[in-house]
Amino acid sequence: MYKINNPLFLASPLEQFEIIPLLPIELFGLNISVTNTVLFLVSAVILSIFWFSLVIYKNKVVPTNWQSSKEMFYDVTITLVQDNLGKKGYTYFPFIFTIFTIILYCNLIGMVPYSFTVTSHIAFTFGLAFSIYIGINIIGFQTHGLKFFTIFLPKGVPLFIVPLVVAIEFVSYIVKVFTISIRLFANMTSGHTLLKIIAGFVWTMISIAGVFLYLQIIPLILLLALVGLEIGIAFLQAYVFTLLTCIYLNDVLEMH
């Protein structure tokens, strides 16, 4: 195998999703290495805490720009909780707000060149969704006890189709954990892949355009527009994940 030195050669757009061990650690036969996934996930947590500290530090009656931005995200989250959970959702607001903030920071950090998008891996999104799913079911059992199982049997169902309805409701209930995780993973992966492909196309056009300036500007404008769209998707997917979490939590509390 030989190395291609052509400056126009482009790496695979999927190369950006490769998990790279940064600090190999093996304990009792288990691989617990520190990878780029861990690094950027911890970075997202640290940045969110730093953002909180900027808001709290010298807090004023007339809000600063940092305080105003934080209040905007606070309003978005509290509106989600009020619309989907009502007053009973205030208890879970810190949890919901933390989910929204961490996912948003993971998505935005992934937009920085040569960084890593944690939410582009199904292992992370599924692990997060599954842990939330387990927590929601625990809340359901604590709230309703054994009556929680009636969530699989809507009221007024004829007796002869009860087994079929229960099976359908059970499968649809289990599928929730897959839909919420795959939605986030698929959108972030596809968006970043497309962005890498367009960026490679723009670089190629700039390299071969020469004196033809319009051949450089058109793909560059397309790339900038796509970057703006991807930033919007980063916010939207954090919002959708949080919204679905609120809806699923409301389902176990209200027993629809």
Short mmCIF file of C-alpha atoms in Angstrom, two decimals:
data_model
loop_
_atom_site.label_atom_id
_atom_site.label_comp_id
_atom_site.label_asym_id
_atom_site.label_seq_id
_atom_site.Cartn_x
_atom_site.Cartn_y
_atom_site.Cartn_z
CA MET A 1 0.00 0.00 0.00
CA TYR A 2 1.32 3.43 -0.85
CA LYS A 3 0.48 6.89 0.44
CA ILE A 4 -1.27 9.34 -1.84
CA ASN A 5 0.47 12.73 -1.77
CA ASN A 6 -1.93 14.47 -4.12
CA PRO A 7 -3.06 17.72 -2.38
CA LEU A 8 -6.47 17.28 -3.99
CA PHE A 9 -6.93 13.89 -2.36
CA LEU A 10 -9.76 14.02 0.18
CA ALA A 11 -10.13 11.80 3.22
CA SER A 12 -13.31 9.87 3.77
CA PRO A 13 -16.13 12.04 5.17
CA LEU A 14 -16.72 9.30 7.77
CA GLU A 15 -13.18 9.63 9.12
CA GLN A 16 -14.33 12.42 11.44
CA PHE A 17 -16.44 9.91 13.42
CA GLU A 18 -13.53 7.62 14.27
CA ILE A 19 -13.05 6.99 18.00
CA ILE A 20 -9.37 7.47 18.86
CA PRO A 21 -7.83 6.28 22.17
CA LEU A 22 -5.95 9.16 23.77
CA LEU A 23 -4.93 7.45 27.00
CA PRO A 24 -4.99 3.63 26.71
CA ILE A 25 -6.07 2.05 30.01
CA GLU A 26 -6.92 -1.59 30.61
CA LEU A 27 -8.17 -2.77 34.00
CA PHE A 28 -9.03 -6.41 34.79
CA GLY A 29 -9.31 -7.15 31.09
CA LEU A 30 -11.66 -4.22 30.47
CA ASN A 31 -10.75 -1.43 28.08
CA ILE A 32 -11.47 1.84 29.91
CA SER A 33 -9.25 4.03 27.74
CA VAL A 34 -9.77 7.76 27.57
CA THR A 35 -10.88 8.50 24.01
CA ASN A 36 -11.75 11.60 22.03
CA THR A 37 -15.39 10.87 22.91
CA VAL A 38 -14.63 11.20 26.61
CA LEU A 39 -12.51 14.30 26.04
CA PHE A 40 -15.17 16.24 24.17
CA LEU A 41 -18.00 15.06 26.42
CA VAL A 42 -16.08 16.32 29.46
CA SER A 43 -15.35 19.52 27.54
CA ALA A 44 -19.08 20.02 26.97
CA VAL A 45 -19.76 19.60 30.69
CA ILE A 46 -16.95 21.98 31.66
CA LEU A 47 -18.10 24.62 29.16
CA SER A 48 -21.68 24.40 30.43
CA ILE A 49 -20.48 24.85 34.02
CA PHE A 50 -18.29 27.76 32.92
CA TRP A 51 -21.30 29.31 31.20
CA PHE A 52 -23.29 29.01 34.42
CA SER A 53 -20.47 30.71 36.33
CA LEU A 54 -20.43 33.62 33.88
CA VAL A 55 -24.14 34.13 34.50
CA ILE A 56 -23.91 33.88 38.28
CA TYR A 57 -20.76 36.00 38.59
CA LYS A 58 -21.72 39.60 39.36
CA ASN A 59 -25.36 38.97 38.56
CA LYS A 60 -27.18 42.24 37.94
CA VAL A 61 -30.78 43.44 37.85
CA VAL A 62 -30.15 44.63 34.31
CA PRO A 63 -28.96 41.39 32.67
CA THR A 64 -25.66 41.20 30.84
CA ASN A 65 -25.34 39.47 27.47
CA TRP A 66 -24.32 36.21 29.16
CA GLN A 67 -27.23 36.44 31.56
CA SER A 68 -29.68 37.24 28.77
CA SER A 69 -28.54 34.25 26.69
CA LYS A 70 -28.88 31.95 29.68
CA GLU A 71 -32.34 33.29 30.47
CA MET A 72 -33.35 32.61 26.87
CA PHE A 73 -32.42 28.93 27.18
CA TYR A 74 -34.05 28.84 30.59
CA ASP A 75 -37.29 30.19 29.10
CA VAL A 76 -37.21 27.64 26.28
CA THR A 77 -36.78 24.76 28.73
CA ILE A 78 -39.33 25.97 31.27
CA THR A 79 -41.86 26.41 28.46
CA LEU A 80 -41.25 22.83 27.37
CA VAL A 81 -41.83 21.62 30.93
CA GLN A 82 -44.97 23.73 31.42
CA ASP A 83 -46.55 22.76 28.10
CA ASN A 84 -45.91 19.03 28.42
CA LEU A 85 -45.81 18.33 32.15
CA GLY A 86 -47.64 21.20 33.80
CA LYS A 87 -46.84 22.26 37.35
CA LYS A 88 -45.81 18.74 38.34
CA GLY A 89 -42.93 19.04 35.90
CA TYR A 90 -41.15 21.70 37.96
CA THR A 91 -39.66 18.90 40.06
CA TYR A 92 -37.91 17.53 36.98
CA PHE A 93 -36.85 20.88 35.53
CA PRO A 94 -33.16 20.66 36.62
CA PHE A 95 -32.92 17.24 34.98
CA ILE A 96 -34.59 18.40 31.76
CA PHE A 97 -32.49 21.56 31.60
CA THR A 98 -29.27 19.58 32.10
CA ILE A 99 -30.15 17.23 29.23
CA PHE A 100 -30.88 20.15 26.92
CA THR A 101 -27.67 21.98 27.83
CA ILE A 102 -25.32 18.99 27.53
CA ILE A 103 -26.72 17.82 24.19
CA LEU A 104 -26.64 21.36 22.83
CA TYR A 105 -23.00 21.83 23.83
CA CYS A 106 -22.02 18.44 22.39
CA ASN A 107 -23.69 19.40 19.10
CA LEU A 108 -22.10 22.85 18.95
CA ILE A 109 -18.62 21.67 19.90
CA GLY A 110 -18.84 19.24 16.99
CA MET A 111 -19.14 22.22 14.65
CA VAL A 112 -15.61 23.37 15.54
CA PRO A 113 -13.06 22.21 12.91
CA TYR A 114 -10.95 19.20 13.97
CA SER A 115 -13.19 18.55 16.96
CA PHE A 116 -15.40 15.52 17.60
CA THR A 117 -19.20 15.26 17.70
CA VAL A 118 -20.14 13.04 20.62
CA THR A 119 -23.80 12.87 19.57
CA SER A 120 -22.84 11.44 16.17
CA HIS A 121 -22.32 8.01 17.75
CA ILE A 122 -25.27 5.71 18.38
CA ALA A 123 -23.47 4.25 21.43
CA PHE A 124 -23.69 7.60 23.21
CA THR A 125 -27.17 8.60 22.10
CA PHE A 126 -28.59 5.15 22.84
CA GLY A 127 -26.84 5.01 26.22
CA LEU A 128 -28.24 8.42 27.15
CA ALA A 129 -31.74 7.58 25.88
CA PHE A 130 -31.73 4.18 27.61
CA SER A 131 -30.68 5.65 30.96
CA ILE A 132 -33.42 8.28 30.67
CA TYR A 133 -35.88 5.55 29.68
CA ILE A 134 -35.01 3.49 32.76
CA GLY A 135 -35.34 6.55 35.00
CA ILE A 136 -38.74 7.42 33.53
CA ASN A 137 -40.00 3.87 34.17
CA ILE A 138 -38.76 4.00 37.75
CA ILE A 139 -40.71 7.23 38.21
CA GLY A 140 -43.78 5.54 36.73
CA PHE A 141 -43.55 2.62 39.18
CA GLN A 142 -42.99 4.95 42.14
CA THR A 143 -46.01 7.04 41.14
CA HIS A 144 -48.53 4.34 40.23
CA GLY A 145 -47.19 1.06 41.58
CA LEU A 146 -48.51 -2.03 39.76
CA LYS A 147 -51.15 0.13 38.06
CA PHE A 148 -48.31 1.32 35.87
CA PHE A 149 -48.81 -1.77 33.68
CA THR A 150 -52.21 -0.44 32.62
CA ILE A 151 -50.32 1.88 30.30
CA PHE A 152 -50.25 -1.06 27.86
CA LEU A 153 -54.03 -1.43 27.89
CA PRO A 154 -56.11 1.63 26.87
CA LYS A 155 -59.56 1.93 28.37
CA GLY A 156 -62.56 0.58 26.48
CA VAL A 157 -60.71 -2.06 24.46
CA PRO A 158 -62.89 -5.10 23.60
CA LEU A 159 -61.81 -8.21 25.46
CA PHE A 160 -61.16 -10.36 22.37
CA ILE A 161 -58.46 -8.00 21.02
CA VAL A 162 -56.78 -7.28 24.37
CA PRO A 163 -53.74 -9.54 23.69
CA LEU A 164 -53.14 -7.89 20.32
CA VAL A 165 -53.50 -4.37 21.73
CA VAL A 166 -51.20 -5.14 24.66
CA ALA A 167 -48.56 -6.55 22.29
CA ILE A 168 -48.76 -3.51 20.01
CA GLU A 169 -48.64 -1.06 22.93
CA PHE A 170 -45.69 -2.90 24.48
CA VAL A 171 -43.69 -2.87 21.24
CA SER A 172 -44.47 0.81 20.62
CA TYR A 173 -43.43 1.60 24.19
CA ILE A 174 -40.11 -0.24 23.82
CA VAL A 175 -39.41 1.40 20.45
CA LYS A 176 -39.41 4.85 22.08
CA VAL A 177 -35.86 4.41 23.35
CA PHE A 178 -34.68 3.61 19.81
CA THR A 179 -36.52 6.44 18.08
CA ILE A 180 -35.24 9.14 20.41
CA SER A 181 -31.62 7.94 20.12
CA ILE A 182 -31.58 7.20 16.39
CA ARG A 183 -33.17 10.55 15.57
CA LEU A 184 -30.33 12.49 17.23
CA PHE A 185 -27.58 10.18 15.94
CA ALA A 186 -28.86 10.12 12.35
CA ASN A 187 -29.32 13.87 12.05
CA MET A 188 -25.91 14.76 13.46
CA THR A 189 -24.10 12.09 11.45
CA SER A 190 -25.77 12.90 8.14
CA GLY A 191 -25.36 16.64 8.62
CA HIS A 192 -21.67 16.45 9.44
CA THR A 193 -21.03 14.00 6.62
CA LEU A 194 -22.67 16.32 4.11
CA LEU A 195 -20.75 19.27 5.55
CA LYS A 196 -17.45 17.42 5.11
CA ILE A 197 -18.30 16.49 1.53
CA ILE A 198 -19.24 20.07 0.62
CA ALA A 199 -16.12 21.40 2.36
CA GLY A 200 -13.97 19.04 0.32
CA PHE A 201 -15.76 20.14 -2.85
CA VAL A 202 -15.19 23.81 -1.97
CA TRP A 203 -11.49 23.20 -1.34
CA THR A 204 -11.17 21.43 -4.67
CA MET A 205 -12.94 24.25 -6.51
CA ILE A 206 -10.73 26.87 -4.85
CA SER A 207 -7.64 24.89 -5.78
CA ILE A 208 -8.51 24.55 -9.47
CA ALA A 209 -10.42 27.81 -10.00
CA GLY A 210 -7.35 29.93 -10.54
CA VAL A 211 -8.33 33.37 -11.79
CA PHE A 212 -12.00 32.45 -12.10
CA LEU A 213 -13.16 34.06 -8.87
CA TYR A 214 -16.83 33.16 -9.33
CA LEU A 215 -15.92 29.46 -9.21
CA GLN A 216 -14.54 30.06 -5.71
CA ILE A 217 -17.32 32.25 -4.34
CA ILE A 218 -20.33 30.12 -5.29
CA PRO A 219 -19.28 26.93 -3.43
CA LEU A 220 -18.00 29.03 -0.52
CA ILE A 221 -21.42 30.67 -0.14
CA LEU A 222 -23.00 27.21 -0.27
CA LEU A 223 -20.65 26.01 2.48
CA LEU A 224 -21.43 28.99 4.72
CA ALA A 225 -25.15 28.44 4.23
CA LEU A 226 -24.76 24.78 5.10
CA VAL A 227 -22.77 25.64 8.24
CA GLY A 228 -25.58 27.97 9.34
CA LEU A 229 -28.12 25.23 8.66
CA GLU A 230 -26.09 22.70 10.64
CA ILE A 231 -25.87 25.07 13.62
CA GLY A 232 -29.64 25.42 13.47
CA ILE A 233 -29.99 21.63 13.38
CA ALA A 234 -27.70 21.39 16.43
CA PHE A 235 -30.15 23.58 18.38
CA LEU A 236 -33.19 21.84 16.92
CA GLN A 237 -32.02 18.31 17.75
CA ALA A 238 -31.24 19.29 21.34
CA TYR A 239 -34.74 20.78 21.55
CA VAL A 240 -36.41 17.71 19.99
CA PHE A 241 -34.56 15.29 22.28
CA THR A 242 -35.62 17.33 25.31
CA LEU A 243 -39.19 17.61 24.03
CA LEU A 244 -39.50 13.85 23.54
CA THR A 245 -38.10 13.29 27.02
CA CYS A 246 -40.81 15.56 28.44
CA ILE A 247 -43.51 13.76 26.43
CA TYR A 248 -42.37 10.30 27.54
CA LEU A 249 -42.17 11.46 31.15
CA ASN A 250 -45.67 12.89 30.94
CA ASP A 251 -46.95 9.56 29.55
CA VAL A 252 -45.87 7.65 32.66
CA LEU A 253 -47.13 10.36 35.01
CA GLU A 254 -50.56 10.76 33.42
CA MET A 255 -50.94 7.15 32.21
CA HIS A 256 -52.41 8.08 28.82
#
